Short mmCIF file of C-alpha atoms in Angstrom, two decimals:
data_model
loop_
_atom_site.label_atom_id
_atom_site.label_comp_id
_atom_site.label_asym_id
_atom_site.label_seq_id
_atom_site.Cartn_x
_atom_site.Cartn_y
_atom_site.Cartn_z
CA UNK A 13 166.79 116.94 147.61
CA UNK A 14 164.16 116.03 144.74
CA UNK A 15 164.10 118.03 141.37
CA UNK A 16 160.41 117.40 139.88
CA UNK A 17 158.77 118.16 136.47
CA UNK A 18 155.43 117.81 134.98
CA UNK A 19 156.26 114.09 133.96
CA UNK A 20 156.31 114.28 129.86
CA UNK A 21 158.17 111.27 129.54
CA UNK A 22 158.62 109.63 125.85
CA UNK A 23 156.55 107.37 124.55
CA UNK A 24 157.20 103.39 125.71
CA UNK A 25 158.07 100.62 123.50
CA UNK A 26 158.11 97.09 125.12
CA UNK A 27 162.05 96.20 124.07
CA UNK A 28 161.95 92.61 122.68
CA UNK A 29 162.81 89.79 124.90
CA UNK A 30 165.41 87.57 124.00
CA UNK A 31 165.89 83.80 124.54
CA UNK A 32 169.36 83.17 124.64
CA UNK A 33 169.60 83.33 128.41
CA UNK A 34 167.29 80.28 128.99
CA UNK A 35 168.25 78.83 126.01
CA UNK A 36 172.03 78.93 126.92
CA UNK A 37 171.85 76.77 129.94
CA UNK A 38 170.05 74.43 127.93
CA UNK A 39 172.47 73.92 125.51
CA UNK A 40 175.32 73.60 128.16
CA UNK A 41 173.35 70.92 129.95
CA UNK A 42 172.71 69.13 126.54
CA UNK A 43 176.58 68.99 125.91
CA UNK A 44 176.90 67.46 129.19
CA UNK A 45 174.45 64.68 128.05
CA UNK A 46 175.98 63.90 124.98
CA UNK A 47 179.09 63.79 126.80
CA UNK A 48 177.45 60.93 129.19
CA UNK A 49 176.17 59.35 126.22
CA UNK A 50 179.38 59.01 124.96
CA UNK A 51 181.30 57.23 128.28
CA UNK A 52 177.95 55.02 128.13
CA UNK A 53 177.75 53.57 124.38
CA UNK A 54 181.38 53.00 124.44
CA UNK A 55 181.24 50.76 128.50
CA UNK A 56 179.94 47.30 128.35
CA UNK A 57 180.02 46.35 132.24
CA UNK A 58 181.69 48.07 135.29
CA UNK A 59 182.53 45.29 137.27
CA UNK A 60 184.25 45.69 140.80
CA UNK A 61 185.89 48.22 142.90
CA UNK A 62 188.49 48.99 140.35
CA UNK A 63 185.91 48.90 137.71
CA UNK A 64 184.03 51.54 139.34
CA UNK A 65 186.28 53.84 140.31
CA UNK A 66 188.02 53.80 136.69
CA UNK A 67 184.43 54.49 135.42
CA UNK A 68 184.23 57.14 137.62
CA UNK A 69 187.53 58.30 136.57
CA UNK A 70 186.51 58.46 132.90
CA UNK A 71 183.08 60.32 133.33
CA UNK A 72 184.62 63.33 135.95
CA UNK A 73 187.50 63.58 132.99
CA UNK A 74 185.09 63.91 130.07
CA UNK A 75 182.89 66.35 131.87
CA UNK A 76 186.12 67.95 132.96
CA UNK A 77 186.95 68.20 129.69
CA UNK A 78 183.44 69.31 128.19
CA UNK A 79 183.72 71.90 130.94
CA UNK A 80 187.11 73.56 130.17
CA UNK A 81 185.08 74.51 126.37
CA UNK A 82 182.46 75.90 128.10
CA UNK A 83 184.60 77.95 130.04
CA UNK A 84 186.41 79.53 127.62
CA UNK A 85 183.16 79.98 125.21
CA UNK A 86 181.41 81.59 128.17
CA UNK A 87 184.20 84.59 128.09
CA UNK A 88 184.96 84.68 124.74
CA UNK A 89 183.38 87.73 124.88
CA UNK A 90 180.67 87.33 121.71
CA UNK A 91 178.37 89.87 121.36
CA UNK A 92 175.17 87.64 120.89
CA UNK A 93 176.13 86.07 124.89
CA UNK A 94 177.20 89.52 125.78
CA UNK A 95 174.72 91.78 125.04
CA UNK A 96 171.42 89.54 126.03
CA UNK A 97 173.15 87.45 129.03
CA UNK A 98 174.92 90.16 130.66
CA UNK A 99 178.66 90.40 131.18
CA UNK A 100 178.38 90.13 135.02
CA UNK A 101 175.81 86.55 135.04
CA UNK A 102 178.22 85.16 132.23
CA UNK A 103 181.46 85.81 134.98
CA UNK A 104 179.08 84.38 137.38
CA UNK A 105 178.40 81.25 136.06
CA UNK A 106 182.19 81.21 134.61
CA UNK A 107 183.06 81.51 138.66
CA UNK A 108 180.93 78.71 139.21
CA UNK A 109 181.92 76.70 136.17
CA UNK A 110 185.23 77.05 137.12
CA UNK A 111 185.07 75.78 140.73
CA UNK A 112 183.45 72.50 139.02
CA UNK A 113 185.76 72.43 136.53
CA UNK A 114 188.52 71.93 139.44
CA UNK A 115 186.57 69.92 141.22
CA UNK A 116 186.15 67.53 138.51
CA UNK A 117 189.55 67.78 137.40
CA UNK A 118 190.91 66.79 141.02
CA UNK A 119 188.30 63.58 141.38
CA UNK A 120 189.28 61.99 137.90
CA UNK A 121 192.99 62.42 138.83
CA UNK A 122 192.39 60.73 142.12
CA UNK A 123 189.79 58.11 141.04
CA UNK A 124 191.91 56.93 137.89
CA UNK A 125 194.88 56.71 139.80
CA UNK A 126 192.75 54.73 142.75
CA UNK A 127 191.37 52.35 140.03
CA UNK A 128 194.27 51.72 138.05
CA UNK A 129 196.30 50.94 141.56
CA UNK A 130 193.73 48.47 142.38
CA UNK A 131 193.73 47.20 138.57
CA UNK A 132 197.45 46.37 139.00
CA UNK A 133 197.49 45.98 142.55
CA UNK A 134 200.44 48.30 143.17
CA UNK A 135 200.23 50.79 145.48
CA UNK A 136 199.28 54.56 144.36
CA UNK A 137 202.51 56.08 144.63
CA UNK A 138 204.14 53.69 142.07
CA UNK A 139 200.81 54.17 140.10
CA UNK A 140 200.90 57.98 139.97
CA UNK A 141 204.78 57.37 138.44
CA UNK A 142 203.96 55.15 136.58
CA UNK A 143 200.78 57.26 134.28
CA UNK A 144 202.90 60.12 134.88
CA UNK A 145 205.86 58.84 133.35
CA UNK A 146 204.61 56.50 130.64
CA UNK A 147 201.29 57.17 129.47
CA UNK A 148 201.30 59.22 126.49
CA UNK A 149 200.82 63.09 126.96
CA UNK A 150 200.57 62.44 130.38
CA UNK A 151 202.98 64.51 131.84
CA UNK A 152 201.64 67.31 129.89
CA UNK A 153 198.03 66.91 131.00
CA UNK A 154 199.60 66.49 134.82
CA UNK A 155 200.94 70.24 133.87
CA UNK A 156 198.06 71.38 132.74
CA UNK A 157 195.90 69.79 136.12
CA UNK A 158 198.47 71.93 137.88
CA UNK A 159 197.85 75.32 136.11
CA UNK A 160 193.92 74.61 136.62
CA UNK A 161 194.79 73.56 140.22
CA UNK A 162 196.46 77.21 140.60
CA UNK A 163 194.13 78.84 138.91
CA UNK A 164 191.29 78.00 141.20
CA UNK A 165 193.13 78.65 144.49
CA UNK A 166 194.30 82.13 142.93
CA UNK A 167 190.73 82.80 141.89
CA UNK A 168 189.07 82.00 145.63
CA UNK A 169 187.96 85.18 147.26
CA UNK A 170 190.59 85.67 150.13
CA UNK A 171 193.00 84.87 147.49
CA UNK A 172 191.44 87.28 145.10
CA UNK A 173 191.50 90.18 147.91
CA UNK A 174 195.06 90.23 147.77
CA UNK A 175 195.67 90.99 144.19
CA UNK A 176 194.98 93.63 141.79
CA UNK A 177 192.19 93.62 138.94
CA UNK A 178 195.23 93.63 136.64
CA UNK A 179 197.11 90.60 138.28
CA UNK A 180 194.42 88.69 139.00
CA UNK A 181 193.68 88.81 135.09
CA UNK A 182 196.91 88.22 133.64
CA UNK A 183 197.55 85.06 135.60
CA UNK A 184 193.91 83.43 133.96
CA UNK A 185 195.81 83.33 130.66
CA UNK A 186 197.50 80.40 131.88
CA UNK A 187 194.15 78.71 131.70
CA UNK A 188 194.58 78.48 127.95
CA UNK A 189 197.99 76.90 128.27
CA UNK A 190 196.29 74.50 131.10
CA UNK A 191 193.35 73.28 128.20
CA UNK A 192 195.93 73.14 125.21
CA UNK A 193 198.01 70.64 127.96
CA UNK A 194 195.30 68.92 129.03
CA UNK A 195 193.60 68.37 125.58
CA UNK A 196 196.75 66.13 123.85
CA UNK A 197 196.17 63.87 126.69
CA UNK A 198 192.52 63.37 126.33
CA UNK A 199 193.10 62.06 122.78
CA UNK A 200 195.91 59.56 123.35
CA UNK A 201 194.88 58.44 126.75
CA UNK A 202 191.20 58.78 127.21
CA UNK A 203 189.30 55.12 126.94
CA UNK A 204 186.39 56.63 125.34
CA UNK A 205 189.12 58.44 122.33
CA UNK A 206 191.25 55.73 121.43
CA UNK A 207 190.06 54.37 118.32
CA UNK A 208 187.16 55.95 117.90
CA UNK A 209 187.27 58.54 115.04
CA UNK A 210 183.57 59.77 115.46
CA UNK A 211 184.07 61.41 119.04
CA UNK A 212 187.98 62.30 118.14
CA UNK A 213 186.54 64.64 115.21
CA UNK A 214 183.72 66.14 117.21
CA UNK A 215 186.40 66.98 120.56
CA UNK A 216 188.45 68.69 117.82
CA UNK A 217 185.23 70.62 116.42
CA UNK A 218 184.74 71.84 119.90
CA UNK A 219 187.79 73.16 121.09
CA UNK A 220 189.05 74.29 117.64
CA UNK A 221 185.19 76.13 117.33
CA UNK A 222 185.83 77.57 121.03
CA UNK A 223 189.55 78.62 119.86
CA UNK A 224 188.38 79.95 116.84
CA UNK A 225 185.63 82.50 118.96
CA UNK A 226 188.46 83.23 121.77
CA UNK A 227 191.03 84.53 119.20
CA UNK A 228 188.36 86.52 116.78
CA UNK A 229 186.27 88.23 119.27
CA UNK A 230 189.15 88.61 122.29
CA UNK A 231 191.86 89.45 120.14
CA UNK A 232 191.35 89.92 116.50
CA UNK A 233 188.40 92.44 116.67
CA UNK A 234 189.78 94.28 119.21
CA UNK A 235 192.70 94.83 116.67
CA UNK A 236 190.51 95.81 114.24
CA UNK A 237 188.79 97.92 115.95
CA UNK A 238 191.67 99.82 116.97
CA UNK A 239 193.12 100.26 113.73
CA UNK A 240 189.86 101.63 112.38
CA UNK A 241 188.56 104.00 114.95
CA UNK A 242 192.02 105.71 115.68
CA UNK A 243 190.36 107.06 119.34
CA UNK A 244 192.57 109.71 121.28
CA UNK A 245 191.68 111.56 124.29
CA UNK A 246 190.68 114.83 123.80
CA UNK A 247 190.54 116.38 127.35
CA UNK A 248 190.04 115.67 130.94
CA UNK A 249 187.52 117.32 133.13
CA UNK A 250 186.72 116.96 136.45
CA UNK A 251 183.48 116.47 137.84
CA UNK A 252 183.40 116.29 141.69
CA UNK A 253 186.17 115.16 144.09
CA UNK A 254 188.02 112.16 142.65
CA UNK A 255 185.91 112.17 139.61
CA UNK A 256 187.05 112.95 136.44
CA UNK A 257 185.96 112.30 132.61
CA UNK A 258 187.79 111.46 130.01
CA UNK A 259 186.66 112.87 126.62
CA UNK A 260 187.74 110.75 123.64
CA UNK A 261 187.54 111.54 120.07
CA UNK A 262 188.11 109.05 116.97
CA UNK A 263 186.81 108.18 113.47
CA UNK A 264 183.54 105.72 112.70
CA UNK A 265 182.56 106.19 115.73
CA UNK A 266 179.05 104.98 115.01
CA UNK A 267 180.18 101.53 113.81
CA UNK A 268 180.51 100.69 117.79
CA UNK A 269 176.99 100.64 118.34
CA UNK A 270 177.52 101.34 121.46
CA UNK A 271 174.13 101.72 123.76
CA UNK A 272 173.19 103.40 126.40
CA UNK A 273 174.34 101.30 129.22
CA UNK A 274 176.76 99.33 127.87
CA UNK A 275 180.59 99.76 128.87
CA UNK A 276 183.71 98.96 127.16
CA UNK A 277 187.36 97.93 128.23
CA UNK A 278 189.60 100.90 127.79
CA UNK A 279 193.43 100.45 127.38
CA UNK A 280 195.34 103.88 127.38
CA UNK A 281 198.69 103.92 125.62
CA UNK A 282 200.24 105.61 128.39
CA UNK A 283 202.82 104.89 130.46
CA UNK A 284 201.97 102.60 133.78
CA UNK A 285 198.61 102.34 131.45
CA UNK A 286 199.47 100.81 128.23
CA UNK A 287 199.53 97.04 129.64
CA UNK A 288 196.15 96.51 131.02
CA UNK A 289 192.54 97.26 130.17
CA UNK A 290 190.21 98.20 132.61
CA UNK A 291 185.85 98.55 132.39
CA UNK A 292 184.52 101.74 132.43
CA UNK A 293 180.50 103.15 131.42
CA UNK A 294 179.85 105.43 128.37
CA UNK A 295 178.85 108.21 131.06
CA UNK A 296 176.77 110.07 127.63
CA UNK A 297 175.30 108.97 124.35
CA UNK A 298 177.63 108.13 122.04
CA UNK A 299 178.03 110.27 119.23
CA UNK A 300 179.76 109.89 115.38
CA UNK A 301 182.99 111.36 116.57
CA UNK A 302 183.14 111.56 120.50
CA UNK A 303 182.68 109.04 123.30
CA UNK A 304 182.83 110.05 127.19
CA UNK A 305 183.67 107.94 129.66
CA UNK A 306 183.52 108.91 133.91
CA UNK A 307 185.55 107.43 136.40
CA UNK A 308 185.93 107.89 140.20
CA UNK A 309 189.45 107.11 141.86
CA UNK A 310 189.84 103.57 143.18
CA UNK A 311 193.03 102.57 142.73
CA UNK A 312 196.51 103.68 140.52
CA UNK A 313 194.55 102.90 137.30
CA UNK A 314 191.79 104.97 137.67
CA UNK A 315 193.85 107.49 139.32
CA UNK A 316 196.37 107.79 136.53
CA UNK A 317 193.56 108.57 134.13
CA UNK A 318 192.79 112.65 135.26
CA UNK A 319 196.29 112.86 134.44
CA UNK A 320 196.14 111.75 130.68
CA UNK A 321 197.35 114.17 128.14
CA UNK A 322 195.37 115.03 125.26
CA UNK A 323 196.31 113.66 122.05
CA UNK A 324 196.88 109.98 123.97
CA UNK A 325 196.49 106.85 121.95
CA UNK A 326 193.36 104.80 123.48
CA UNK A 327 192.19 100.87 122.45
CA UNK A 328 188.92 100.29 123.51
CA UNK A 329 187.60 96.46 123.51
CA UNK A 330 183.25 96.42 123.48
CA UNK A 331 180.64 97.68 123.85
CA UNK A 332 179.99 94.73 125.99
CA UNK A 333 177.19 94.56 128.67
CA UNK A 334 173.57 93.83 128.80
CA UNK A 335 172.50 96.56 130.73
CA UNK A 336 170.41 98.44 128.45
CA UNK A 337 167.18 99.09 127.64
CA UNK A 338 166.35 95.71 126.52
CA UNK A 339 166.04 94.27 129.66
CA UNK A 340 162.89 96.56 130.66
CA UNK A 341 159.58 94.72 131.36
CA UNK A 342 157.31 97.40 133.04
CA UNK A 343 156.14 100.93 131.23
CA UNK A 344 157.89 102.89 134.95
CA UNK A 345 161.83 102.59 135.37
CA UNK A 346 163.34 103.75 138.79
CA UNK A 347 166.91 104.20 138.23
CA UNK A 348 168.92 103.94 141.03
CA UNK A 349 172.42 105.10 141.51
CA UNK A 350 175.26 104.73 143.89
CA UNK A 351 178.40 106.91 143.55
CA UNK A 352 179.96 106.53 140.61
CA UNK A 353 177.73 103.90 139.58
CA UNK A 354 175.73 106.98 138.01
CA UNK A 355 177.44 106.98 134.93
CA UNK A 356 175.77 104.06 132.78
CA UNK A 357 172.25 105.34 134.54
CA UNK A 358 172.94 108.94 133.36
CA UNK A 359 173.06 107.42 129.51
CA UNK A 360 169.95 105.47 130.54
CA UNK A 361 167.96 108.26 131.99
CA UNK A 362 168.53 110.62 128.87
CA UNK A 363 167.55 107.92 126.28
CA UNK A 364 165.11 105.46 128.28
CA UNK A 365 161.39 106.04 127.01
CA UNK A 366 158.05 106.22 129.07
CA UNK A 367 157.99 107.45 132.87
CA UNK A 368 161.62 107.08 134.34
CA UNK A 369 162.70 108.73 137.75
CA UNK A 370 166.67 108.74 138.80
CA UNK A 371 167.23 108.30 142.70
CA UNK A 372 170.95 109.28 142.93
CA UNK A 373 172.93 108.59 146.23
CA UNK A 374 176.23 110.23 147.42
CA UNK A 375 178.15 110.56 150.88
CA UNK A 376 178.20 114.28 150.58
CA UNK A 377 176.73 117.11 148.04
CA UNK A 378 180.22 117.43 146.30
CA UNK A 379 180.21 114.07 145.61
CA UNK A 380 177.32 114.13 142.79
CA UNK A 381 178.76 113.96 139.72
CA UNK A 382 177.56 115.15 136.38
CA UNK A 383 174.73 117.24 138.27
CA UNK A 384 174.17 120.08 136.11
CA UNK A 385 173.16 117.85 132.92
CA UNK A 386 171.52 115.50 135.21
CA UNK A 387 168.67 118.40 136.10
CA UNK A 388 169.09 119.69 132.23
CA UNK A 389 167.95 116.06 131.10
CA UNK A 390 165.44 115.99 133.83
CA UNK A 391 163.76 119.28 132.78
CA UNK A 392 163.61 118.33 129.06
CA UNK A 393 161.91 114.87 129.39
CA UNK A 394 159.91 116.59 132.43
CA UNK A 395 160.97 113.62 134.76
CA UNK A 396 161.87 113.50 138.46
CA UNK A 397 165.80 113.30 140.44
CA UNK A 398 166.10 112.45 144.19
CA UNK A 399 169.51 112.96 145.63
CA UNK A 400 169.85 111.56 148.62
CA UNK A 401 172.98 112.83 150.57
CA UNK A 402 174.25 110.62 154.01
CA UNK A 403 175.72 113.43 155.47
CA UNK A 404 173.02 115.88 154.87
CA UNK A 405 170.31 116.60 157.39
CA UNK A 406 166.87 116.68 155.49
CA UNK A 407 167.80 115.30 152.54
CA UNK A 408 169.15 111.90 153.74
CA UNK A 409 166.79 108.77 153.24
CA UNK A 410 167.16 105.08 154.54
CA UNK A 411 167.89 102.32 152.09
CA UNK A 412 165.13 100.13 152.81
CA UNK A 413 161.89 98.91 151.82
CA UNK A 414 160.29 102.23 153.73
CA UNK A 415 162.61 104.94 152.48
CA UNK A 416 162.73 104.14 148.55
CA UNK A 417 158.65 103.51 148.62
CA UNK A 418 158.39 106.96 150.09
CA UNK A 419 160.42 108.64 147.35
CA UNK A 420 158.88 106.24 144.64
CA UNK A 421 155.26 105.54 145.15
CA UNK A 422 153.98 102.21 143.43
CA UNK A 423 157.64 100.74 143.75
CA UNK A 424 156.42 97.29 143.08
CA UNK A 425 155.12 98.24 139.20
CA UNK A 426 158.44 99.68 138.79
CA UNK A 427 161.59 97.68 136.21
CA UNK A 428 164.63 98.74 138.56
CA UNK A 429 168.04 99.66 136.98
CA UNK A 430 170.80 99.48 139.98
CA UNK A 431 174.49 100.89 139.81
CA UNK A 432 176.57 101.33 142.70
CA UNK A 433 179.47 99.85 145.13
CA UNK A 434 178.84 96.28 145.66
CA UNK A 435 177.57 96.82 149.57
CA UNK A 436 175.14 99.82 148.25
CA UNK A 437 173.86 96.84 145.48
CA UNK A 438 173.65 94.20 147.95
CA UNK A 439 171.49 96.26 150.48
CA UNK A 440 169.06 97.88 147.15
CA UNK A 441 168.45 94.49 146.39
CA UNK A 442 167.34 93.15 149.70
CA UNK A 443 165.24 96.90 149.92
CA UNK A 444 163.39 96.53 146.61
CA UNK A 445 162.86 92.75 147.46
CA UNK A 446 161.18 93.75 150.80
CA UNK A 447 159.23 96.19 148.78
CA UNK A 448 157.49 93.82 146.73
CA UNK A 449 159.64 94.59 143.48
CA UNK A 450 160.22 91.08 141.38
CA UNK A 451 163.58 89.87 141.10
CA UNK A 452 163.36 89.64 137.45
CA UNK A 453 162.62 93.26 137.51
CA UNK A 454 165.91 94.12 139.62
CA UNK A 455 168.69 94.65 136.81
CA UNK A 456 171.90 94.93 138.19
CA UNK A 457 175.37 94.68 136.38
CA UNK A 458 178.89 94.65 138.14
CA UNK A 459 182.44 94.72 137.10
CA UNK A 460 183.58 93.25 140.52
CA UNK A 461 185.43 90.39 139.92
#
């Protein structure tokens, strides 16, 4: 089914690109330098087996080290990462950080415990008791190598299947109690510490910055925040089968600056609710005193919420997200939706500028939420809306290369905004691709995790 109006469209600013996601890796790989640097002015010869292996001991610890900071700053959750990296690249490249960080972790263990065997000539048993048991902070840093250890087999993907959102989240605080272990031990054992004020100081400037950003932007703001805009839900409405949204009202509203596709982490002080907060799209504009959010059932959270009474108390964490209209390179948007995955793209398609059209997916007709304003915004900004229904004969379309160029002609010139359940994502992508559309044109955000 395809709504069409005279296209009116707004007039198109080019939003202004930002730097911070090239210049981020660069920064990260800098660190990692430095951190070489520092394992190389302070060796004067590696000389045998036992010589390299300890050396290789001491580099995979520092980098180890060097990564756990980097891992923390990377979901600290600040606003200037946030908003121009994207939440969903930043868990990426956490994901991948982490499985290094492990990694690294587990060869310096092994390879200082290999060396220092060899050093002594005692066998690695007695070695491993030995550091364990009379090295200096070394029993904490072993707990802490554990808690990392366990972290990274809970966080592999059949693991991860197994567990809720909420689980899975809780247990990664213990990461925090793995780097405060591990860092005591750096100091008083690491080769490259000992006696050496100059890289002592500048460790403790790096964790103690990265603890400082954890505990204002993931805790104290959110606090704040809180306090401040007082936000209560006002009513529940539903939208199509399983889809309801939640209408919340509060004071200073504006100071959010919430935009259009951003998203924030709701925490409902309700019961079965109160403990966890869970990601959800502004599903409308924000306004002064009233924010909307829209959210299909997928599991006892987002089930629990059409049954929130008014007047509930609600903490909301964000905006966070870098799906918004500064990521737009090209004067035509396609918007494409999956599902539920139409709520950030409804916020988009009312306040995006220049020639936008909306291609909006569902199972069935019922499914298509938020319909009616969907066709109101669409006949004010004179733009067009394909809904494409599986179950529907004649309005049904293939999501390939073929089917989306014959709704959108000129597909290629098009910036691509995609929303939807992660196998709908996966198979847009690898249609637009085939279609000619750049991959730095393909914007795509997800809260899988």
């Amino acid at each position: 089914m395809t709504t069409t109006y005279a296209s009116r469209g707004m007039r198109h600013r080019r939003p202004r690109r930002s730097a911070v996601p090239f210049l981020v890796p660069l920064v990260i790989w800098a660190g990692a330098a430095g951190v070489l640097a520092l394992w190389w002015s302070d060796t004067t010869s590696v000389v045998g087996p036992a010589g390299w292996l300890t050396g290789a001991g001491r580099i995979t610890g520092l980098l180890a080290g060097y990564a756990s900071a980097v891992l923390l700053a990377l979901m600290a959750r600040m606003p200037l990462l946030d908003h121009t990296v994207g939440t969903d690249r930043l868990a990426r490249w956490h994901a991948l950080g982490g499985r290094c960080t492990v990694s690294l972790a587990l060869a310096h263990t092994l390879l200082i415990i290999w060396g220092y065997s060899l050093t002594s000539h005692t066998n690695v048993v007695s070695q491993t008791s030995t550091l364990v048991l009379h090295y200096p902070d070394l029993l904490k840093g072993t707990a802490g190598f554990l808690l990392f250890l366990a972290t990274g087999v809970l966080s592999a993907r059949a693991a991860r299947r197994r567990m809720s959102y909420e689980t899975w989240h809780y247990l990664h605080f213990s990461t925090y109690l793995a780097v405060f272990l591990a860092f005591g031990h750096q100091l008083s054992n690491g080769a490259d510490f000992v006696g050496n004020d100059l890289a002592q100081a500048v460790w403790y400037i790096l964790f103690l910055g990265v603890a400082t950003l954890v505990a204002w932007y993931r805790f104290a703001v959110p606090l704040r925040r809180g306090l401040r805009h007082r936000l209560r839900v006002e009513a529940v409405q539903p939208e199509a089968p399983g889809v309801v949204s939640v209408h919340l009202t509060g004071e200073y509203l504006d100071e959010l600056g919430g935009e259009p596709g951003q998203f924030l982490r709701w925490r409902f002080m309700a019961r079965g609710l109160w403990w966890t907060a869970n990601p959800y799209s502004l599903s409308a504009p924000a306004q002064p005193g009233h924010l909307r959010i829209t959210v299909k059932t997928a599991g006892g959270h987002s089930a629990a919420l059409a049954h929130l009474a008014p007047g509930t108390r609600v903490w909301a964490e964000g905006p966070y997200g870098g799906f918004t209209e500064n990521r737009r390179t090209a004067p035509k948007v396609l918007l494409l939706a999956g599902g539920v995955g139409i709520t950030p793209l409804r916020t988009l398609f009312e306040t995006l500028p220049g020639q936008v059209t909306l291609v909006y997916r569902a199972r069935r007709f019922e499914d298509l939420a938020l319909r009616g304003e969907i066709d109101a915004v669409a006949a004010h900004r004179r733009a067009t809306v394909h809904y494409v229904v599986d179950d529907a004969a004649g309005y049904s379309s293939p999501l390939t290369a073929l089917g989306l160029s014959a709704l959108v002609p000129d597909l290629a010139a098009h910036d691509v905004y995609l929303c939807g359940p992660p196998g709908m994502a996966q198979a847009a992508i690898r249609a637009l691709r085939d279609a000619g559309v750049p991959a730095r044109r393909i914007h795509h955000e997800s809260f899988a995790f």
